[in-house]
Structures are given as C-alpha cells and as structure tokens.
Short mmCIF file of C-alpha atoms in Angstrom, two decimals:
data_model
loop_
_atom_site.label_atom_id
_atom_site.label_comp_id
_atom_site.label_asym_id
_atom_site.label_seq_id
_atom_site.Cartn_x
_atom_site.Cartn_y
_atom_site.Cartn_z
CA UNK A 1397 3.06 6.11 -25.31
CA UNK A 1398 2.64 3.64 -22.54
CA UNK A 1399 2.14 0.84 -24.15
CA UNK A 1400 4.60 0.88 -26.29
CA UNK A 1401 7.21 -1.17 -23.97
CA UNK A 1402 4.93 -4.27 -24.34
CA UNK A 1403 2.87 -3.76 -21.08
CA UNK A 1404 -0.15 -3.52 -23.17
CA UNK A 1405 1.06 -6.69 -24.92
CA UNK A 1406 1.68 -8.56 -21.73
CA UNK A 1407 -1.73 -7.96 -20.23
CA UNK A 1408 -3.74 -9.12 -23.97
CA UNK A 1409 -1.40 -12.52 -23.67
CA UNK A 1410 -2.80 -13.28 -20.15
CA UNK A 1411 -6.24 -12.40 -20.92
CA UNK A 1412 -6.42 -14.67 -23.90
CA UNK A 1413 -4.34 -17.57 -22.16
CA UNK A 1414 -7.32 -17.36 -18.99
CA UNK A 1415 -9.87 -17.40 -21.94
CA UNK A 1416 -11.24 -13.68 -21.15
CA UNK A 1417 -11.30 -13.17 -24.60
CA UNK A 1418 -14.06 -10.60 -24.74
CA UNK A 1419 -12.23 -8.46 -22.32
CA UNK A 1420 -9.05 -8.90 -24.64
CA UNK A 1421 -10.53 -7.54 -27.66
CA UNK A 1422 -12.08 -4.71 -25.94
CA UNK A 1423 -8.57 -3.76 -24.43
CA UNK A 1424 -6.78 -3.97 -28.03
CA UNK A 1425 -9.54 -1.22 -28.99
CA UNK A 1426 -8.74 0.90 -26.00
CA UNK A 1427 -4.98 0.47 -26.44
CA UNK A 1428 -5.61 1.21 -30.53
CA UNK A 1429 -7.02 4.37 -29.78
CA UNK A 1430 -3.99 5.64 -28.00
CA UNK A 1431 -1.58 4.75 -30.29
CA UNK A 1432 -3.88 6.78 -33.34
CA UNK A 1433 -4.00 9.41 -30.72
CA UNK A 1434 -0.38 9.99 -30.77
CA UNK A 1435 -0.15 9.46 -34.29
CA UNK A 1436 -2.57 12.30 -34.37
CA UNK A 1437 -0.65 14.65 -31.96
CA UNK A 1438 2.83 13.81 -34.00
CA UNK A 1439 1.48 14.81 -37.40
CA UNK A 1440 -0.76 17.64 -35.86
CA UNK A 1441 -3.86 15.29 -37.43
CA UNK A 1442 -7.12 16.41 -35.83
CA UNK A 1443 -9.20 13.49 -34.27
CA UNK A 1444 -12.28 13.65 -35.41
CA UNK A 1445 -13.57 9.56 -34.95
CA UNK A 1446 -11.47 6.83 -34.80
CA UNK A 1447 -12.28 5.19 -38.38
CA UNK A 1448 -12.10 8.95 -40.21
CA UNK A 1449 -8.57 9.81 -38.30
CA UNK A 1450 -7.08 6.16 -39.25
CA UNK A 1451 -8.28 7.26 -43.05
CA UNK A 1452 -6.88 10.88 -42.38
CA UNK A 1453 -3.34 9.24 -41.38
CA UNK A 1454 -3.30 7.01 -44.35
CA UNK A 1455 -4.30 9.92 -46.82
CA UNK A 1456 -1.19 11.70 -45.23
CA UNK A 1457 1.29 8.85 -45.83
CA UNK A 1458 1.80 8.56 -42.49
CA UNK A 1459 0.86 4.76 -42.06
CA UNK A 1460 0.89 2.61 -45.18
CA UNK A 1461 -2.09 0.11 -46.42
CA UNK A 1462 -0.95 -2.92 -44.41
CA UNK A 1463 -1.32 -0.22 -41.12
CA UNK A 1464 -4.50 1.17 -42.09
CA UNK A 1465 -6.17 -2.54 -42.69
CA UNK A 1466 -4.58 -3.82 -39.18
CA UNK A 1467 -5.98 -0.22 -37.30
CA UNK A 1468 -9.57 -0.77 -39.10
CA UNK A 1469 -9.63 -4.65 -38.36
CA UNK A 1470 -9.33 -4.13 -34.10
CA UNK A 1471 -11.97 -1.49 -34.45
CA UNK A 1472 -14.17 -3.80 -36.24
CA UNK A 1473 -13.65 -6.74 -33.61
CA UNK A 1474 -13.65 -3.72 -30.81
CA UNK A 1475 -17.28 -2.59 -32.02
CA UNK A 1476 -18.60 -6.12 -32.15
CA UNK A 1477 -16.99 -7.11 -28.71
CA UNK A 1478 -18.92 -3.71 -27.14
CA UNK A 1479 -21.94 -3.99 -28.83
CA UNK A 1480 -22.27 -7.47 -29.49
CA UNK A 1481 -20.72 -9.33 -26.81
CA UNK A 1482 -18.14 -11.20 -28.94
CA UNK A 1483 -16.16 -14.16 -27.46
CA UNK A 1484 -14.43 -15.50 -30.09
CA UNK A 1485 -11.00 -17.04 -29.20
CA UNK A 1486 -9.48 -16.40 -32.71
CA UNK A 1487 -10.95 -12.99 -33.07
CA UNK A 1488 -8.87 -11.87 -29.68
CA UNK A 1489 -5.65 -13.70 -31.07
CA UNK A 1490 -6.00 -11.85 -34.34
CA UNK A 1491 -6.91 -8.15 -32.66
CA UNK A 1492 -3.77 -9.12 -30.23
CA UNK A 1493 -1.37 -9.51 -33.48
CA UNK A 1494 -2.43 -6.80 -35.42
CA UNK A 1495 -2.15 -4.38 -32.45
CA UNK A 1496 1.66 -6.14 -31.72
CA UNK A 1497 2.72 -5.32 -35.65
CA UNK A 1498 1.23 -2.00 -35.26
CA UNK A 1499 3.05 -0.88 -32.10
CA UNK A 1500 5.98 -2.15 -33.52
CA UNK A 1501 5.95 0.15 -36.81
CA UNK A 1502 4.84 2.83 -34.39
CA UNK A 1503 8.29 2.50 -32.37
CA UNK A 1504 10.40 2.14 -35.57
CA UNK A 1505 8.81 4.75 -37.24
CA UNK A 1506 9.34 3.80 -40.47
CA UNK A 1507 11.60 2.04 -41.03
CA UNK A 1508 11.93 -1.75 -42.12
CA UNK A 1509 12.21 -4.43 -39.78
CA UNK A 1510 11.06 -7.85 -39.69
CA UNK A 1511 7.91 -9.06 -37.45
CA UNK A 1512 8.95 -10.07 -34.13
CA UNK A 1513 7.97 -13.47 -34.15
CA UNK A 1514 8.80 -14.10 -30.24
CA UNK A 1515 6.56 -16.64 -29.14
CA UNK A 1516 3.45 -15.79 -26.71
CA UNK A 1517 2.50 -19.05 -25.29
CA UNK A 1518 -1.17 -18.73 -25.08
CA UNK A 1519 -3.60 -21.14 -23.78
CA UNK A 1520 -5.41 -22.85 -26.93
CA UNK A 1521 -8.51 -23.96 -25.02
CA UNK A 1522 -9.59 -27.25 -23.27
CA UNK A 1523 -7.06 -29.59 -23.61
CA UNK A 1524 -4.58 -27.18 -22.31
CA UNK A 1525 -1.69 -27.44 -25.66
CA UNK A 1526 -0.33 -24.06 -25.49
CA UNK A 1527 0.69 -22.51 -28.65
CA UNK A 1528 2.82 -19.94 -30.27
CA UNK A 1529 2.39 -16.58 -31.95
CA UNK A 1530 3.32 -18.16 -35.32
CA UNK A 1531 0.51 -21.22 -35.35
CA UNK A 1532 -1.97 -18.61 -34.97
CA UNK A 1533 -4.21 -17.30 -38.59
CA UNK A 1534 -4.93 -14.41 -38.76
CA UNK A 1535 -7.79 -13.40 -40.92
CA UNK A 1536 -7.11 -9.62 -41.52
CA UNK A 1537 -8.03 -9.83 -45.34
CA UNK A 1538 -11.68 -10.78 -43.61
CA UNK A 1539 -11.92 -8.53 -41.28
CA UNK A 1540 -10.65 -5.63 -43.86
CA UNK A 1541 -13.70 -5.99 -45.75
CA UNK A 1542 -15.67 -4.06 -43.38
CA UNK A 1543 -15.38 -0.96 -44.08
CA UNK A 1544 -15.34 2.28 -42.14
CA UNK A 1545 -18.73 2.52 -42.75
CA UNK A 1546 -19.84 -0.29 -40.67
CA UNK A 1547 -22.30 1.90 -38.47
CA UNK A 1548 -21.04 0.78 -35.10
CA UNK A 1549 -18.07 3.35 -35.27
CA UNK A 1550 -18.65 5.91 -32.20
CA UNK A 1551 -18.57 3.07 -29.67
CA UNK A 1552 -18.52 4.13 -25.33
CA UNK A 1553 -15.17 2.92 -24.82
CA UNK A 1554 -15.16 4.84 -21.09
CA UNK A 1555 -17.62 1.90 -20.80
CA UNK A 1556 -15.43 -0.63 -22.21
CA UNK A 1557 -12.59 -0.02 -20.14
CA UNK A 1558 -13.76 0.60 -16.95
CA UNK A 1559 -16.49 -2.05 -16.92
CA UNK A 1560 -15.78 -4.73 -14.15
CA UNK A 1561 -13.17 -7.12 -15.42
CA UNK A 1562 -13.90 -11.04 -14.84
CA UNK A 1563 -12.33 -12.64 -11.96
CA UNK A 1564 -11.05 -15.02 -14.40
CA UNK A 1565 -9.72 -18.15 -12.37
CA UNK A 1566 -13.00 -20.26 -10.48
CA UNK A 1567 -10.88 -22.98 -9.27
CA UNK A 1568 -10.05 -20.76 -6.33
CA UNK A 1569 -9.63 -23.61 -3.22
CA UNK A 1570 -10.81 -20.91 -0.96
CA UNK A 1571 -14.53 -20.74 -2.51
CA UNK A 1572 -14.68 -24.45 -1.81
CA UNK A 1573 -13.16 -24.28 1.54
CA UNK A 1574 -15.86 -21.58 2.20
CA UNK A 1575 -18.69 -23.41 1.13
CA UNK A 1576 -17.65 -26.38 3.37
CA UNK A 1577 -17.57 -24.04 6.42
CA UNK A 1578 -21.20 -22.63 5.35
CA UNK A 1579 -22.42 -26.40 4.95
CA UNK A 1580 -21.04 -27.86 8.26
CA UNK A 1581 -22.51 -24.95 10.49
CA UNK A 1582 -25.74 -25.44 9.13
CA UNK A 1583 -25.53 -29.18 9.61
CA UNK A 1584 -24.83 -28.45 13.52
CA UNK A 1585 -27.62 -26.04 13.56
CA UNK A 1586 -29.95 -28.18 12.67
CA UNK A 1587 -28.60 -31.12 14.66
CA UNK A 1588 -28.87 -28.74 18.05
CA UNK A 1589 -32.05 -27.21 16.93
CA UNK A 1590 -33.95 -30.80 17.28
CA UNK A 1591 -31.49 -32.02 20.03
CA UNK A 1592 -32.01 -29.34 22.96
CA UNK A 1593 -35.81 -29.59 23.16
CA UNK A 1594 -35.24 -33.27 23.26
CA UNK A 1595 -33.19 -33.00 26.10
CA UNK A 1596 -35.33 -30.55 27.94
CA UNK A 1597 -38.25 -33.05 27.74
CA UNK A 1598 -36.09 -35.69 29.13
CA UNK A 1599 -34.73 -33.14 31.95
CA UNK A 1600 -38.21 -31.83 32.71
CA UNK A 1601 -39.22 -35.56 32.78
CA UNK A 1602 -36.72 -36.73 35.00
CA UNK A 1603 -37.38 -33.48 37.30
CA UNK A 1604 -40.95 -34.17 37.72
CA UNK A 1605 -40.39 -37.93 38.80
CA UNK A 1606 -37.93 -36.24 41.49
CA UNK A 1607 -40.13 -34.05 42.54
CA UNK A 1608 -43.24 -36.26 42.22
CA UNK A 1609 -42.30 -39.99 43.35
CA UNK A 1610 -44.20 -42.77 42.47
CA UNK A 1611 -46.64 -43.66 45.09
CA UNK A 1612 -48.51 -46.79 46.40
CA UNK A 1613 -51.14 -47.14 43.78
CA UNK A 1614 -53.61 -47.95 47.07
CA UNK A 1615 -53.27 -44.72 48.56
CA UNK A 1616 -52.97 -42.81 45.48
CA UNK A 1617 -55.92 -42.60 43.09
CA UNK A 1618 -55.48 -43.29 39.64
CA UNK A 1619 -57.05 -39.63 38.51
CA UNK A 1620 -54.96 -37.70 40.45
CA UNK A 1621 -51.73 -39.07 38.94
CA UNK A 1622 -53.45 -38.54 35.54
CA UNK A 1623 -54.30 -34.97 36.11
CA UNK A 1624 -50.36 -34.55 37.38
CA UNK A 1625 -49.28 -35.55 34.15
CA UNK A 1626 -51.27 -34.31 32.00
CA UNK A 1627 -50.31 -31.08 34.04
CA UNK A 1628 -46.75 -31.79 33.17
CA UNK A 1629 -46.82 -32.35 29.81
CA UNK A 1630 -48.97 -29.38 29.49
CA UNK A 1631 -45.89 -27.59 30.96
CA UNK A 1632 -43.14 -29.54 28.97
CA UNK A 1633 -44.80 -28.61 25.58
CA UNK A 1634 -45.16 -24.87 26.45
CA UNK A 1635 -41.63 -24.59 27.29
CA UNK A 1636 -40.38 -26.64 24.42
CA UNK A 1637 -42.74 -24.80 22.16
CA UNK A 1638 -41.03 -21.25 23.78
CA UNK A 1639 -37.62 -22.48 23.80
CA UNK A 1640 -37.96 -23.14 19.55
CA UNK A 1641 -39.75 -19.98 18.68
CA UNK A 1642 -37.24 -18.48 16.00
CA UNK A 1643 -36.42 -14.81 16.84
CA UNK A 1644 -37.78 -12.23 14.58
CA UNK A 1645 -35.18 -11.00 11.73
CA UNK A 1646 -35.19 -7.59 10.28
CA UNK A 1647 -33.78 -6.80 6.74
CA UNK A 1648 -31.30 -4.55 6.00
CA UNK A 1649 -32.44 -1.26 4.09
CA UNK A 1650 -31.66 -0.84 0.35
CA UNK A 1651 -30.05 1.62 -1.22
CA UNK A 1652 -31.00 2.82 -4.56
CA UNK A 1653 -28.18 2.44 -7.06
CA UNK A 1654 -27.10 5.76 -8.82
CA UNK A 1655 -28.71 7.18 -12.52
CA UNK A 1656 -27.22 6.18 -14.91
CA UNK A 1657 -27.24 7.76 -18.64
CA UNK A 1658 -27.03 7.33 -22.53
CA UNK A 1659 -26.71 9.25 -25.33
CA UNK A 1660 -29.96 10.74 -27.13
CA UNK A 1661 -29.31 11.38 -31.16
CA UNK A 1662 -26.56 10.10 -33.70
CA UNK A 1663 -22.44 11.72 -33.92
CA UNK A 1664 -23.38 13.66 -30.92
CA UNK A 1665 -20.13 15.88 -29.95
CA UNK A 1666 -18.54 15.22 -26.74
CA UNK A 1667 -16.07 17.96 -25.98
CA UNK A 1668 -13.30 18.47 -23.28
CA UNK A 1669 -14.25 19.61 -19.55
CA UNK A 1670 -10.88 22.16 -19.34
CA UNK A 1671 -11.54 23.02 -23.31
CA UNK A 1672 -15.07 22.94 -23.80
CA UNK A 1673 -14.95 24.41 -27.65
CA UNK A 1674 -12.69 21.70 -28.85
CA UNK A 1675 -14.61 18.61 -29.70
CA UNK A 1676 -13.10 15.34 -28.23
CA UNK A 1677 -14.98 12.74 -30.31
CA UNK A 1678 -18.52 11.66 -31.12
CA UNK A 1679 -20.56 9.16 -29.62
CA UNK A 1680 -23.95 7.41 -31.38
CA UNK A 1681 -27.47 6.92 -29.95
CA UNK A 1682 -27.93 4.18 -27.16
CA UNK A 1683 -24.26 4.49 -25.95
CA UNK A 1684 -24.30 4.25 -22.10
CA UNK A 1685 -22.11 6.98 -20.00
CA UNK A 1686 -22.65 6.62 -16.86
CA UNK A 1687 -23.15 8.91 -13.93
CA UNK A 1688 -23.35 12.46 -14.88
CA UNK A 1689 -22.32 15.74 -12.89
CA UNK A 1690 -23.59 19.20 -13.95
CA UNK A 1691 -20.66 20.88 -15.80
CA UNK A 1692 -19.10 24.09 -13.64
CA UNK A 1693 -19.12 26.64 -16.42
CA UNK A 1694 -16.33 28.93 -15.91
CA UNK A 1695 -15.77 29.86 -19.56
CA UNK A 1696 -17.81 32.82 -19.64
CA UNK A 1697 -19.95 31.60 -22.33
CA UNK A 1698 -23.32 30.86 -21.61
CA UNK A 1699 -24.08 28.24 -23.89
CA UNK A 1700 -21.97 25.94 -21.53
CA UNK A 1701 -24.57 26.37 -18.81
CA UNK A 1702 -26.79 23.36 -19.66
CA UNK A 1703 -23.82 20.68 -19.88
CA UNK A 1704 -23.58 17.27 -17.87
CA UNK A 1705 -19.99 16.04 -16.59
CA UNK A 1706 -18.59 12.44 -16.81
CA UNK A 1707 -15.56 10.32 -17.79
CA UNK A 1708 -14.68 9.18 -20.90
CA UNK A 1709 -11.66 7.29 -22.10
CA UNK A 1710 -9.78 8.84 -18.84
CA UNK A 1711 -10.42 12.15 -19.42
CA UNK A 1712 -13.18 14.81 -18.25
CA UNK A 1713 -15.32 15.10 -20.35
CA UNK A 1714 -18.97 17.38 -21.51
CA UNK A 1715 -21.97 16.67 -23.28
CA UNK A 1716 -25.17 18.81 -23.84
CA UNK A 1717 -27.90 17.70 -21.18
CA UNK A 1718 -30.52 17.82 -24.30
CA UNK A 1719 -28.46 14.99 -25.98
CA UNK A 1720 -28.60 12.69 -22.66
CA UNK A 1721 -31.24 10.31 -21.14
CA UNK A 1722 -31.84 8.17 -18.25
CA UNK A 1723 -30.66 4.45 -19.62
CA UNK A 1724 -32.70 1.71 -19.13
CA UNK A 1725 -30.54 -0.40 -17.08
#
C-alpha cells in the first residue's frame, strides 16, 4: 500500500501544522479506505461499505477491538468533515493518530510492538508553540460511540479527494507586491487623465495668443475680440471634451460551466467500468459526482445500455442514469 512508508503521514502533519484541518480529516478518510481495501483483498473480504467491511474484518479476527474502534472513529470525523464542513483542530489530530497506529499494525501484521511515539511537531494554533504527538488527547472512546449506524456512511469521497485543496499560506509577499503595482498604475492614470486636458487648454491658449496678438484696443473693437474668444473656447472645450471621451469596452463571452450530478435514491450500487457486474460500493441520496459520460457498453448485456461514466475514488466507475440527477450547484 502506498501509504504505508509514512507519505500519507507526512502530508496529514503539514496539513494540520498550516491549520487545513478540514482537508486533513478528509485525507485520513481517503487514506483509511485504502488500507481496509487491502485488508479486504488479503483476507479475500468482499467490500461491501466501508463501516460493514471494517465489522466484516473484525468478525474474522483479522483486526482486534482497539483496530475496529480507531477504523470507525476516522470514518465518523471523515463523514462529518464531508458533509458537515468540520474544522476542528483536535478532531484532525485525533483522525491523524488513529490512522498512524493503524498503519502501523497493518505493516506488523500482528504482531506486538509498541506505539511509535516519534514526535510530529505540529503547529498548535495562534501563538505558534508547536507540540508533540504525545501532548495531544485523543478522544477515541468519544468518537467510538457512534456507531456504524450513524446514517452518513456512503459518503462521495471522489469528491473529497479531488476537491480543490486550499492554498494554505496568505502571507505570500507577492500578493502584496501585486496589489501595490495595481494601486500605483491607477494612481498615474488618474493623475494623466486630469493633467493632459489641462495642458491642452494651456497649449491651445498659448497658440491662439500666437496666432491672434493683442491689438491696439483703438483700432480693434471690443466685440470682435469677444466673439474670437468665445470662438476659441468654443474650440478648446470640444477638443478637450473629444480628447477625454473613454473608449467603448466590450466584455468577454462566458462560458457555461459543465453539468454536474448527484445521486437520486438511498445505497444506490456503483459498480466498476471494466467489471460492470461487480458492485464497487454504495453511495446515498444527495451525494454529488460530478461530470458524467455515457458508459460504452461492450459487455454484451443490454441492461448496461442506460449507464453514466465518472470517477470515483480513482477508479472508473458506473451508475444507472435512473439513479442520477442534475445537482443543484
């Protein structure tokens, strides 16, 4: 299994120490499901839904009590994390430990061996104290209260894992350094926008006293010097009034973003794209999929005909288009 070498671990640790502690628990779900995966493949267990294969396992001997309350706790704080947006900092420190003690009876197999109590410096909140894997509480006799039949089992974890992670860090200097760029041009704009008309005038101004010099005020009525600049001004004020006409803008055409769907009805099966009649797992009403593709059906069995196409936990995937709706959103 992949992350059994501690990559999995690694990536949880810096999630929780930048605070993305949402993301965190949703990852110790995903990673959760592939290690009961494998126990399922070992013992030749058939995965049915992740809370009835972890009871399966148990009911087989092969994980104890202690493994079965640690695999049911991370679903729990997976399914709230999904469905209810959870946050909490100690619920991500407690899904990271249980998933650390139960990769590392995975890799022994068996046999006895103390907890690695290594310590994960991870970032304890706003007044920076880091702190080890041993200060942390974990509350697993809570969470192992909740049974498996909590009702939020058959969770879209294709969702989950493939939803846009946060960008974590906001202290970047370059957004700053951007802004100031942004700020300053517009500043100069504006200064140029008022200043060039203003020199125009003066230009025109001066041009027309070249062009026009003052004469003796006996020889040179008063009206026609009036009419000349009036004239003038006339003149100025068109061309400063052509000179700030703002040029027309066009917008940029939208595109529509692509359907996306849900699932229509409770435990609905969702089955393998290269192995259509074995059933991959079951997902519950409401849970979004994503895009869909109609299914290629080259089984020779017509009942595949009418099947949509997407991804789900990495894998390709087929659900019944009477099962599927548009989602909201």
């Amino acid at each position: 299994m992949a992350n059994t070498n501690g990559q999995g671990l690694l990536e949880l640790a810096d999630l929780i120490s930048r605070r993305e502690y949402n993301w965190g628990i949703v990852r110790s779900r995903v990673y959760e499901e592939e290690l009961v995966h494998n126990y399922a493949d070992e013992t030749e267990t058939e995965y049915t839904t992740l809370a009835d294969t972890i009871d399966e396992l148990w009911k087989k001997g092969v994980i104890n009590d202690k493994s079965r309350e640690n695999l049911h706790g991370i679903r729990v704080l997976g399914n709230k994390a999904v469905h209810e947006g959870d946050n909490d900092p100690q619920d991500a420190k407690d899904a990271y430990f249980m998933l650390k003690e139960e990769l590392q009876v995975f890799a022994d197999r068996g046999n006895v061996a103390d907890n690695d109590r290594t310590p994960v410096m991870i970032n304890a909140g706003n007044n920076g104290a880091e702190i080890s894997e041993g200060e942390v509480y974990i509350r697993s006799n809570h969470r192992n209260k909740e049974n498996t039949q909590d009702g939020s089992e058959d969770i879209d974890m294709s969702y989950a894992a493939n939803r846009r992670r946060p960008t974590g860090n906001t202290k970047s200097g370059g957004n700053s350094k951007n802004k100031k760029k942004k700020t300053s041009g517009f500043d100069l704009y504006s200064v140029l926008k008022i200043l060039i008309p203003v020199l125009i005038v003066v230009l025109l101004i001066i041009l027309i006293k070249s062009l026009f010099p003052k004469k003796d005020p006996v020889t040179v009525p008063e009206t026609s010097t009036a009419v000349e600049t009036e004239a003038a001004t006339k003149e100025t004020e068109k061309e400063t009034e052509e000179t700030t006409t703002p040029a027309p803008t066009t917008e940029a055409p939208t595109t529509a973003a692509p359907a996306k769907y849900q699932i229509k009805g409770e435990g609905v099966n969702i089955r393998l794209a290269d192995n259509p009649s074995q059933v991959y797992t079951q997902l519950g009403n409401g849970t979004v999929i994503g895009e869909v593709t109609d299914f290629k059906n080259n089984t020779g069995d017509e009942k595949y005909d009418d099947f949509a196409q997407f991804r789900y936990d990495s894998k390709d995937v087929i659900v019944s288009k009477k099962f599927i709706e548009k989602a909201s959103n």
